[in-house]
Short mmCIF file of C-alpha atoms and ligand atoms in Angstrom, two decimals:
data_model
loop_
_atom_site.label_atom_id
_atom_site.label_comp_id
_atom_site.label_asym_id
_atom_site.label_seq_id
_atom_site.Cartn_x
_atom_site.Cartn_y
_atom_site.Cartn_z
CA MET A 1 4.28 2.58 49.02
CA ASP A 2 4.58 -0.09 46.33
CA PHE A 3 2.04 1.04 43.72
CA LYS A 4 0.72 -1.58 41.30
CA PRO A 5 -0.90 -1.09 37.89
CA ILE A 6 -4.66 -1.36 38.47
CA ALA A 7 -5.17 -4.22 36.01
CA SER A 8 -2.48 -6.28 37.77
CA VAL A 9 -4.40 -6.41 41.09
CA MET A 10 -7.77 -7.24 39.51
CA ASN A 11 -7.43 -11.02 39.67
CA ARG A 12 -8.10 -13.87 42.08
CA GLU A 13 -4.41 -14.09 43.13
CA TYR A 14 -4.79 -10.72 44.84
CA VAL A 15 -8.09 -11.44 46.64
CA GLY A 16 -7.58 -10.98 50.39
CA LYS A 17 -4.20 -9.26 49.84
CA GLU A 18 -3.23 -5.62 50.36
CA ALA A 19 -2.43 -3.43 47.34
CA CYS A 20 -1.76 0.25 46.65
CA ILE A 21 -2.91 1.90 43.44
CA ARG A 22 -2.90 5.46 42.09
CA GLY A 23 -4.71 7.22 39.31
CA TRP A 24 -7.56 9.56 38.51
CA ILE A 25 -11.22 9.53 39.54
CA TYR A 26 -13.23 8.23 36.57
CA ARG A 27 -16.62 7.95 38.27
CA ARG A 28 -17.79 8.27 41.87
CA SER A 29 -20.95 7.97 43.99
CA VAL A 30 -21.67 8.20 47.71
CA VAL A 31 -24.37 5.98 49.26
CA GLY A 32 -24.98 6.24 52.99
CA GLY A 33 -21.58 6.29 54.65
CA LYS A 34 -19.75 4.77 51.70
CA ALA A 35 -18.05 6.34 48.70
CA PHE A 36 -17.69 4.14 45.60
CA VAL A 37 -14.80 5.72 43.71
CA ARG A 38 -13.83 4.29 40.29
CA VAL A 39 -10.16 5.03 39.75
CA ARG A 40 -8.50 4.69 36.37
CA ASP A 41 -4.89 4.39 35.31
CA SER A 42 -3.41 3.45 31.91
CA THR A 43 -4.19 -0.25 32.54
CA GLY A 44 -7.78 -0.21 33.71
CA VAL A 45 -10.47 0.95 36.17
CA ILE A 46 -11.04 -0.38 39.72
CA GLN A 47 -13.76 0.48 42.23
CA VAL A 48 -12.35 1.73 45.54
CA VAL A 49 -14.75 1.61 48.50
CA VAL A 50 -14.14 4.35 51.10
CA GLU A 51 -16.14 3.76 54.29
CA SER A 52 -16.73 6.57 56.79
CA SER A 53 -16.66 4.00 59.60
CA ARG A 54 -13.04 3.25 58.68
CA LEU A 55 -11.67 6.46 57.13
CA GLY A 56 -13.96 9.08 58.67
CA GLU A 57 -17.03 11.04 57.58
CA GLU A 58 -15.00 14.08 56.49
CA LEU A 59 -13.26 12.15 53.72
CA VAL A 60 -16.48 10.54 52.49
CA ASP A 61 -18.19 13.95 52.53
CA SER A 62 -15.31 15.48 50.52
CA LEU A 63 -15.72 12.72 47.95
CA LYS A 64 -19.39 13.69 47.46
CA ASN A 65 -18.35 16.80 45.53
CA ILE A 66 -14.87 15.90 44.30
CA GLY A 67 -14.51 16.55 40.61
CA LEU A 68 -13.88 13.85 38.02
CA GLU A 69 -10.19 13.40 37.18
CA ALA A 70 -8.95 14.33 40.67
CA SER A 71 -5.73 12.38 41.22
CA VAL A 72 -5.76 9.95 44.13
CA ILE A 73 -3.76 7.27 45.96
CA ALA A 74 -5.49 4.31 47.62
CA CYS A 75 -4.31 1.27 49.57
CA GLY A 76 -6.49 -1.56 50.85
CA GLU A 77 -7.64 -5.16 50.52
CA VAL A 78 -8.66 -6.59 47.16
CA LYS A 79 -12.06 -8.29 47.14
CA GLU A 80 -14.16 -10.03 44.49
CA GLU A 81 -17.35 -8.05 43.79
CA ALA A 82 -19.57 -9.04 40.86
CA LYS A 83 -21.19 -5.58 40.77
CA ALA A 84 -17.86 -3.75 40.47
CA PRO A 85 -16.25 -3.14 37.02
CA GLY A 86 -14.00 -6.10 36.22
CA GLY A 87 -15.45 -8.08 39.19
CA PHE A 88 -13.02 -6.79 41.82
CA GLU A 89 -12.83 -3.84 44.21
CA LEU A 90 -10.41 -2.35 46.75
CA GLN A 91 -11.63 -1.88 50.32
CA ALA A 92 -9.65 1.27 51.20
CA LYS A 93 -7.59 1.43 54.39
CA PHE A 94 -5.79 4.51 53.11
CA PHE A 95 -7.09 7.11 50.63
CA GLN A 96 -5.50 10.43 49.69
CA ILE A 97 -6.58 13.11 47.25
CA VAL A 98 -3.35 14.24 45.54
CA GLY A 99 -4.62 16.76 42.98
CA ASP A 100 -8.08 18.27 43.36
CA SER A 101 -10.40 18.73 40.39
CA ARG A 102 -13.39 21.06 40.37
CA ASP A 103 -15.96 21.22 37.55
CA PHE A 104 -14.12 18.97 35.09
CA PRO A 105 -15.43 20.48 31.79
CA ILE A 106 -16.52 17.17 30.24
CA LYS A 107 -19.69 15.81 31.78
CA GLY A 108 -20.89 13.47 29.00
CA GLY A 109 -23.07 14.01 25.96
CA GLU A 110 -21.05 16.89 24.52
CA GLY A 111 -20.76 17.19 20.72
CA ASP A 112 -17.71 16.39 18.55
CA GLU A 113 -16.50 19.98 18.11
CA TYR A 114 -16.64 20.66 21.87
CA LEU A 115 -14.73 17.45 22.60
CA LEU A 116 -12.15 18.34 19.91
CA ASN A 117 -11.67 21.72 21.63
CA MET A 118 -11.26 19.81 24.90
CA ARG A 119 -9.03 17.17 23.29
CA HIS A 120 -6.26 17.82 25.87
CA LEU A 121 -8.63 16.51 28.57
CA TRP A 122 -10.88 14.20 26.50
CA ILE A 123 -8.02 11.94 25.41
CA ARG A 124 -7.59 10.80 29.04
CA SER A 125 -10.52 8.40 28.53
CA PRO A 126 -9.77 4.63 28.62
CA ARG A 127 -10.89 4.32 24.97
CA TYR A 128 -8.02 6.53 23.84
CA ALA A 129 -5.63 4.63 26.07
CA SER A 130 -6.58 1.49 24.14
CA LEU A 131 -6.38 3.27 20.78
CA PHE A 132 -2.92 4.73 21.45
CA LYS A 133 -1.66 1.35 22.69
CA ILE A 134 -2.74 -0.15 19.36
CA LYS A 135 -0.97 2.70 17.52
CA HIS A 136 2.15 2.05 19.64
CA THR A 137 2.11 -1.60 18.59
CA VAL A 138 1.60 -0.66 14.91
CA ILE A 139 4.62 1.66 15.01
CA ASN A 140 6.78 -0.81 16.91
CA ALA A 141 5.84 -3.66 14.59
CA GLY A 142 6.69 -1.52 11.56
CA ARG A 143 10.12 -0.69 12.91
CA GLU A 144 10.63 -4.31 14.02
CA TYR A 145 9.81 -5.69 10.58
CA PHE A 146 12.41 -3.49 8.91
CA SER A 147 15.08 -3.91 11.61
CA LYS A 148 14.72 -7.71 11.54
CA ASN A 149 15.05 -7.79 7.74
CA GLY A 150 18.24 -5.77 7.31
CA TRP A 151 16.80 -2.29 6.74
CA TRP A 152 18.43 0.80 8.28
CA GLU A 153 16.42 3.56 9.94
CA VAL A 154 17.55 6.99 8.77
CA THR A 155 16.54 10.57 9.60
CA PRO A 156 15.62 12.59 6.49
CA PRO A 157 14.94 16.33 6.77
CA ILE A 158 11.50 17.73 7.59
CA LEU A 159 12.48 21.19 6.34
CA THR A 160 12.79 20.87 2.56
CA ALA A 161 13.26 23.12 -0.45
CA SER A 162 10.98 21.43 -2.97
CA ALA A 163 7.81 19.39 -3.45
CA CYS A 164 7.64 15.63 -3.67
CA GLU A 165 3.88 15.22 -3.99
CA GLY A 166 2.89 18.29 -5.94
CA GLY A 167 2.85 21.97 -5.12
CA ALA A 168 -0.84 22.11 -4.17
CA THR A 169 -0.37 20.61 -0.71
CA LEU A 170 2.86 22.30 0.39
CA PHE A 171 3.11 24.12 3.73
CA PRO A 172 5.60 26.99 3.30
CA VAL A 173 7.62 28.02 6.38
CA GLN A 174 9.92 30.99 6.91
CA TYR A 175 13.43 29.57 6.84
CA PHE A 176 15.81 32.37 7.89
CA ASP A 177 15.76 34.68 4.86
CA GLN A 178 14.15 32.19 2.47
CA THR A 179 11.03 30.01 2.17
CA ALA A 180 11.18 26.30 2.93
CA PHE A 181 8.43 23.65 2.93
CA LEU A 182 7.39 21.07 5.49
CA SER A 183 8.12 17.60 4.13
CA GLN A 184 5.30 15.88 2.22
CA SER A 185 7.30 12.65 2.12
CA ALA A 186 10.87 11.59 2.93
CA GLN A 187 11.10 9.70 -0.36
CA LEU A 188 13.48 11.89 -2.37
CA TYR A 189 16.00 11.90 0.48
CA LEU A 190 15.62 8.16 1.02
CA GLU A 191 16.56 7.79 -2.64
CA VAL A 192 19.87 9.48 -1.77
CA LEU A 193 20.51 7.19 1.18
CA ILE A 194 20.06 3.93 -0.76
CA TYR A 195 23.50 4.67 -2.26
CA THR A 196 24.86 4.61 1.29
CA LEU A 197 22.90 1.80 2.91
CA GLU A 198 20.95 0.08 0.07
CA LYS A 199 17.85 -0.62 2.21
CA VAL A 200 16.62 2.33 4.29
CA TYR A 201 13.43 3.43 6.00
CA SER A 202 12.21 6.38 8.00
CA LEU A 203 9.28 7.21 10.25
CA THR A 204 8.61 10.92 9.99
CA PRO A 205 5.72 13.36 10.16
CA SER A 206 4.52 14.31 6.68
CA PHE A 207 2.56 17.46 5.96
CA ARG A 208 -0.17 18.00 3.38
CA ALA A 209 -2.11 21.25 3.07
CA GLU A 210 -5.24 19.30 2.14
CA LYS A 211 -7.93 21.79 1.20
CA SER A 212 -10.82 19.34 1.43
CA ARG A 213 -12.03 17.92 4.75
CA THR A 214 -12.40 14.14 4.45
CA ARG A 215 -12.51 11.19 6.86
CA ARG A 216 -9.10 9.98 5.78
CA HIS A 217 -6.95 13.07 5.31
CA LEU A 218 -4.91 14.96 7.90
CA ALA A 219 -2.67 17.98 7.44
CA GLU A 220 -0.02 16.25 9.58
CA TYR A 221 0.39 12.49 9.68
CA TRP A 222 3.04 9.88 10.44
CA HIS A 223 4.63 8.26 7.47
CA LEU A 224 6.61 4.99 7.41
CA GLU A 225 8.64 4.93 4.21
CA PRO A 226 11.13 2.31 2.93
CA GLU A 227 13.35 2.72 -0.12
CA ALA A 228 15.70 0.08 -1.58
CA ALA A 229 18.38 -0.03 -4.26
CA TRP A 230 18.05 -2.79 -6.91
CA TYR A 231 14.38 -3.43 -5.96
CA ASP A 232 11.80 -3.32 -8.73
CA MET A 233 8.09 -2.70 -8.21
CA ASN A 234 7.29 -6.36 -7.58
CA ASP A 235 10.08 -6.69 -5.01
CA MET A 236 8.71 -3.66 -3.15
CA MET A 237 5.10 -4.89 -3.28
CA LYS A 238 6.29 -8.06 -1.55
CA VAL A 239 7.83 -5.90 1.19
CA ALA A 240 4.56 -3.96 1.51
CA GLU A 241 2.41 -7.07 2.02
CA GLU A 242 4.92 -8.63 4.42
CA LEU A 243 4.99 -5.39 6.42
CA VAL A 244 1.20 -5.03 6.66
CA SER A 245 0.63 -8.69 7.55
CA TYR A 246 3.40 -8.47 10.17
CA ILE A 247 1.84 -5.36 11.71
CA VAL A 248 -1.61 -6.99 11.81
CA SER A 249 -0.17 -10.19 13.33
CA LYS A 250 1.53 -8.23 16.13
CA VAL A 251 -1.62 -6.22 16.88
CA LEU A 252 -3.68 -9.44 16.98
CA ASP A 253 -1.09 -11.02 19.30
CA GLU A 254 -0.50 -8.11 21.65
CA ARG A 255 -3.62 -5.90 21.56
CA LYS A 256 -6.54 -8.35 21.38
CA ARG A 257 -8.28 -6.89 24.44
CA GLU A 258 -7.99 -3.36 23.08
CA LEU A 259 -9.30 -4.45 19.67
CA GLU A 260 -12.33 -6.03 21.35
CA GLU A 261 -13.00 -2.68 23.05
CA PHE A 262 -13.48 -1.28 19.52
CA GLY A 263 -15.82 -4.12 18.66
CA ARG A 264 -13.45 -5.10 15.87
CA ASP A 265 -14.29 -8.26 13.89
CA ILE A 266 -11.06 -10.15 14.57
CA GLY A 267 -11.92 -12.75 11.94
CA LYS A 268 -12.02 -10.09 9.21
CA LEU A 269 -8.72 -8.63 10.38
CA ARG A 270 -7.11 -12.08 10.50
CA LYS A 271 -7.63 -12.33 6.72
CA ALA A 272 -4.87 -9.72 6.32
CA LEU A 273 -2.42 -12.42 7.41
CA GLU A 274 -3.05 -14.23 4.09
CA VAL A 275 -0.27 -13.11 1.74
CA PRO A 276 0.35 -12.67 -1.16
CA TYR A 277 -2.42 -10.11 -1.54
CA PRO A 278 -4.40 -9.91 -4.80
CA ARG A 279 -3.02 -7.62 -7.49
CA ILE A 280 -5.24 -5.81 -10.00
CA ARG A 281 -4.17 -3.31 -12.63
CA TYR A 282 -5.78 0.10 -13.02
CA ASP A 283 -7.34 -1.10 -16.31
CA GLU A 284 -9.09 -3.96 -14.47
CA ALA A 285 -10.23 -1.60 -11.73
CA ILE A 286 -11.88 0.67 -14.29
CA GLU A 287 -13.69 -2.36 -15.77
CA ILE A 288 -14.91 -3.48 -12.32
CA LEU A 289 -16.15 0.02 -11.49
CA GLN A 290 -17.90 0.48 -14.82
CA LYS A 291 -19.60 -2.93 -14.47
CA LYS A 292 -20.85 -1.72 -11.07
CA GLY A 293 -22.30 1.38 -12.68
CA VAL A 294 -19.70 3.82 -11.38
CA ASN A 295 -19.34 6.76 -13.74
CA VAL A 296 -15.58 6.54 -14.37
CA LYS A 297 -13.42 6.34 -17.51
CA TRP A 298 -9.85 5.33 -18.24
CA GLY A 299 -7.51 8.15 -17.14
CA ASP A 300 -9.61 9.31 -14.17
CA ASP A 301 -7.95 9.43 -10.77
CA LEU A 302 -9.61 7.02 -8.33
CA GLY A 303 -10.76 8.70 -5.13
CA ALA A 304 -12.23 7.45 -1.85
CA ASP A 305 -15.64 6.67 -3.39
CA GLU A 306 -14.21 4.55 -6.21
CA GLU A 307 -11.78 2.85 -3.84
CA ARG A 308 -14.64 2.04 -1.46
CA VAL A 309 -16.49 0.21 -4.26
CA LEU A 310 -13.34 -1.70 -5.22
CA THR A 311 -12.64 -2.77 -1.62
CA MET A 312 -16.01 -4.54 -1.53
CA GLU A 313 -14.54 -7.02 -4.06
CA PHE A 314 -11.90 -8.25 -1.62
CA GLU A 315 -11.70 -9.56 1.95
CA THR A 316 -7.97 -8.79 2.22
CA PRO A 317 -5.85 -5.76 1.36
CA PHE A 318 -5.13 -5.71 -2.39
CA PHE A 319 -2.80 -3.92 -4.77
CA LEU A 320 -3.81 -1.53 -7.49
CA THR A 321 -1.00 -1.11 -10.04
CA HIS A 322 0.01 0.42 -13.39
CA PHE A 323 -1.74 3.78 -13.14
CA PRO A 324 -2.04 6.21 -16.08
CA LYS A 325 1.17 8.25 -16.28
CA HIS A 326 -0.55 11.65 -16.15
CA ILE A 327 -2.20 11.08 -12.76
CA LYS A 328 1.00 10.09 -10.97
CA SER A 329 4.09 11.99 -9.69
CA PHE A 330 7.10 12.88 -11.83
CA TYR A 331 9.35 10.31 -10.14
CA MET A 332 7.28 7.25 -11.11
CA LYS A 333 8.98 5.04 -13.73
CA VAL A 334 7.08 4.73 -17.01
CA ASP A 335 6.32 1.08 -17.82
CA PRO A 336 8.79 0.15 -20.61
CA SER A 337 6.15 -2.17 -22.08
CA ASN A 338 3.38 0.45 -22.02
CA PRO A 339 4.38 4.15 -22.06
CA LYS A 340 0.85 5.19 -21.07
CA VAL A 341 1.20 3.79 -17.56
CA VAL A 342 3.70 3.94 -14.69
CA LEU A 343 5.08 1.26 -12.36
CA GLY A 344 3.18 2.57 -9.37
CA PHE A 345 1.16 0.70 -6.77
CA ASP A 346 -1.30 1.49 -4.04
CA LEU A 347 -2.29 -0.99 -1.34
CA LEU A 348 -5.97 -0.67 -0.45
CA ALA A 349 -7.41 -1.92 2.83
CA PRO A 350 -10.75 -3.80 2.67
CA GLU A 351 -14.06 -2.88 4.34
CA GLY A 352 -14.17 0.46 2.55
CA TYR A 353 -10.95 1.88 3.99
CA GLY A 354 -9.00 2.19 0.73
CA GLU A 355 -5.45 3.46 0.30
CA ILE A 356 -3.05 2.82 3.16
CA ILE A 357 0.12 2.59 1.03
CA GLY A 358 1.31 4.49 -2.04
CA GLY A 359 4.56 3.64 -3.79
CA GLY A 360 6.27 2.32 -6.89
CA GLN A 361 9.44 2.06 -8.91
CA ARG A 362 11.36 5.28 -9.50
CA GLU A 363 12.58 6.68 -12.81
CA ASP A 364 16.30 5.86 -12.78
CA ASP A 365 17.17 7.37 -16.19
CA TYR A 366 18.44 10.97 -16.11
CA LYS A 367 16.91 12.10 -19.41
CA LEU A 368 13.52 10.50 -18.80
CA LEU A 369 13.34 11.99 -15.28
CA LEU A 370 14.26 15.43 -16.60
CA GLU A 371 11.53 15.13 -19.23
CA ARG A 372 8.95 14.16 -16.57
CA LEU A 373 9.92 17.04 -14.30
CA ILE A 374 9.53 19.55 -17.14
CA GLU A 375 6.34 17.84 -18.39
CA GLN A 376 4.77 18.31 -14.96
CA GLY A 377 5.80 21.95 -14.69
CA TYR A 378 8.62 21.67 -12.15
CA ASN A 379 11.79 23.75 -12.34
CA PRO A 380 14.63 21.24 -12.88
CA ASP A 381 17.02 23.61 -11.08
CA ASP A 382 15.11 22.85 -7.85
CA TYR A 383 15.83 19.15 -8.36
CA LYS A 384 19.47 19.32 -9.49
CA TRP A 385 20.58 17.21 -6.49
CA TYR A 386 17.82 14.68 -7.21
CA LEU A 387 18.80 14.48 -10.89
CA ASP A 388 22.46 14.00 -9.87
CA LEU A 389 21.47 10.61 -8.43
CA ARG A 390 20.80 9.53 -12.01
CA LYS A 391 24.17 10.81 -13.20
CA TYR A 392 26.44 8.87 -10.89
CA GLY A 393 25.83 5.10 -10.70
CA SER A 394 22.04 5.14 -11.05
CA VAL A 395 20.28 1.88 -10.17
CA PRO A 396 16.74 0.54 -10.40
CA HIS A 397 15.06 1.32 -7.07
CA SER A 398 11.63 1.39 -5.48
CA GLY A 399 9.86 2.41 -2.30
CA PHE A 400 6.54 3.24 -0.71
CA GLY A 401 4.86 5.20 2.06
CA LEU A 402 2.53 3.68 4.66
CA GLY A 403 0.22 6.13 6.41
CA ILE A 404 0.32 5.13 10.09
CA GLU A 405 -3.00 6.78 10.90
CA ARG A 406 -4.59 5.17 7.81
CA ILE A 407 -3.58 1.65 8.88
CA VAL A 408 -4.61 2.32 12.50
CA MET A 409 -8.00 3.58 11.28
CA TRP A 410 -8.53 0.33 9.33
CA ILE A 411 -7.19 -1.99 12.07
CA THR A 412 -9.44 -0.41 14.73
CA GLY A 413 -12.43 0.00 12.40
CA LEU A 414 -12.73 3.73 13.19
CA ASP A 415 -14.72 5.91 10.83
CA HIS A 416 -12.57 9.08 11.07
CA ILE A 417 -8.80 9.35 10.81
CA ARG A 418 -8.67 12.30 13.27
CA GLU A 419 -9.48 9.85 16.09
CA THR A 420 -6.10 8.15 15.58
CA MET A 421 -4.13 11.37 16.23
CA PRO A 422 -3.77 12.69 19.82
CA PHE A 423 -3.97 16.24 18.39
CA PRO A 424 -5.41 16.01 14.87
CA ARG A 425 -4.42 18.70 12.42
CA TYR A 426 -6.65 19.55 9.45
CA ARG A 427 -7.69 22.74 7.68
CA GLU A 428 -10.04 23.99 10.40
CA ARG A 429 -8.00 22.80 13.39
CA ILE A 430 -4.70 23.82 14.95
CA TYR A 431 -5.96 24.01 18.56
CA PRO A 432 -5.21 22.53 21.15
N1 NSS B 1 7.91 6.93 -0.08
C1 NSS B 1 6.88 6.96 -0.97
O1 NSS B 1 6.90 6.36 -2.04
C2 NSS B 1 5.65 7.74 -0.56
C3 NSS B 1 5.21 8.72 -1.63
N2 NSS B 1 6.21 9.79 -1.86
C4 NSS B 1 3.91 9.36 -1.15
O2 NSS B 1 3.94 10.28 -0.36
N3 NSS B 1 2.79 8.73 -1.62
S1 NSS B 1 1.30 9.18 -1.15
O3 NSS B 1 1.12 10.58 -1.40
O4 NSS B 1 0.39 8.23 -1.75
O5 NSS B 1 1.28 8.99 0.44
C5 NSS B 1 1.67 7.73 0.96
C6 NSS B 1 0.68 7.31 2.00
O6 NSS B 1 0.55 8.34 3.00
C7 NSS B 1 -0.79 8.35 3.49
N4 NSS B 1 -1.33 9.70 3.29
C8 NSS B 1 -1.17 10.47 2.21
N5 NSS B 1 -1.77 11.67 2.38
C9 NSS B 1 -2.33 11.61 3.63
C10 NSS B 1 -3.09 12.54 4.41
N6 NSS B 1 -3.37 13.77 3.97
N7 NSS B 1 -3.49 12.16 5.64
C11 NSS B 1 -3.19 10.91 6.11
N8 NSS B 1 -2.47 9.98 5.43
C12 NSS B 1 -2.05 10.36 4.21
C13 NSS B 1 -1.57 7.30 2.72
O7 NSS B 1 -1.58 6.10 3.47
C14 NSS B 1 -0.72 7.14 1.47
O8 NSS B 1 -0.87 5.87 0.88
MG1 MG B 2 -1.31 7.97 -2.80
#
């Protein structure tokens, strides 16, 4: 049997022709001697009509009680039918139940927690097929941008011996007879590899033991991180905006139908193609927030609420730069023209989504880096290898990290980051 993707037979070219499809029962009803079975595969849903006069009463009767998600094969003639989903249906001449399904545990109307416990079955739904196709295109576009522009994909370790983004969100793991930590970011290792390949990037899972439960934090997420020798902060911000606009352009080109399924305002998304993106300094951001009555002062870290207010000022992603030194990581280079701030940048997505990229220029001076490590309470012995990079041919260099789930959440307009992960991990969830 020559099986076709369901979407490929749902067009006028196939009307009157024979086709075989296979998939899982998505909906079904039996009226009189006919079973109307809606079969889904990864491309779409088609109505298959099984008539007892053609295929026997026993089969139609068995379809009366068959459970949702039973796997089936069907062959027959394609017909136009306005009442069928997508306007086409298959008049079955052959129909076989491959894998039975009794009492499929999702009947509709269940609450979030139940569906999260049934995630291994719930993510079969066509909505997730569309969402994960969009995520596929985001990942592919990210890799394509870097590959096309002379960057090298590398494979940094996930098992690490020290923190990159602070000790508070480390996941310790038993590593033979010592304790290791799951990687928070590949950055420090990418900074090694720029001396080998100059322009490197990696796509790795990053782990953050986030104590608070928010709509935009996961304990495990996918992290696309470039790092380049000789690049300063402005060079790297240009890479960031080119990357994001390239990703959005590829999703708009290749996943329009899926975006429409999410009711996404394509016009708003199209604005992300307009580079360069606006750049505002932390100082300006504080002024904007204070003018809007937000209770914030210079030196405060800006969280989701403050970012949300700021995003209402822009229709495109925008950069926030030059943060106070004390709220940023040890590796961020202090601004030579203003020792109170560092050469860091975040890229915030509009429409309330906030930070999708964090990055900046790295401290390339041995003494200054050592001072920052000690100032922030780290043990320099744990970073001897990282300090060595500043001893032997140090160069100005910069990088950033793009949260894949964060950008997918913004592009699809979802209101919770856990939706973008097949099996979301956060404080209260490790199952399934
Ligand atoms: N190579 C680098 O320069 C990256 C740098 N060491 C870093 O990890 N920066 S970051 O902590 O802001 O995280 C970077 C991005 O990673 C995403 N991120 C950061 N934390 C999370 C959590 N908990 N869940 C989901 N996504 C997260 C978010 O988009 C951030 O902007
Ligand atoms: Mg950040």
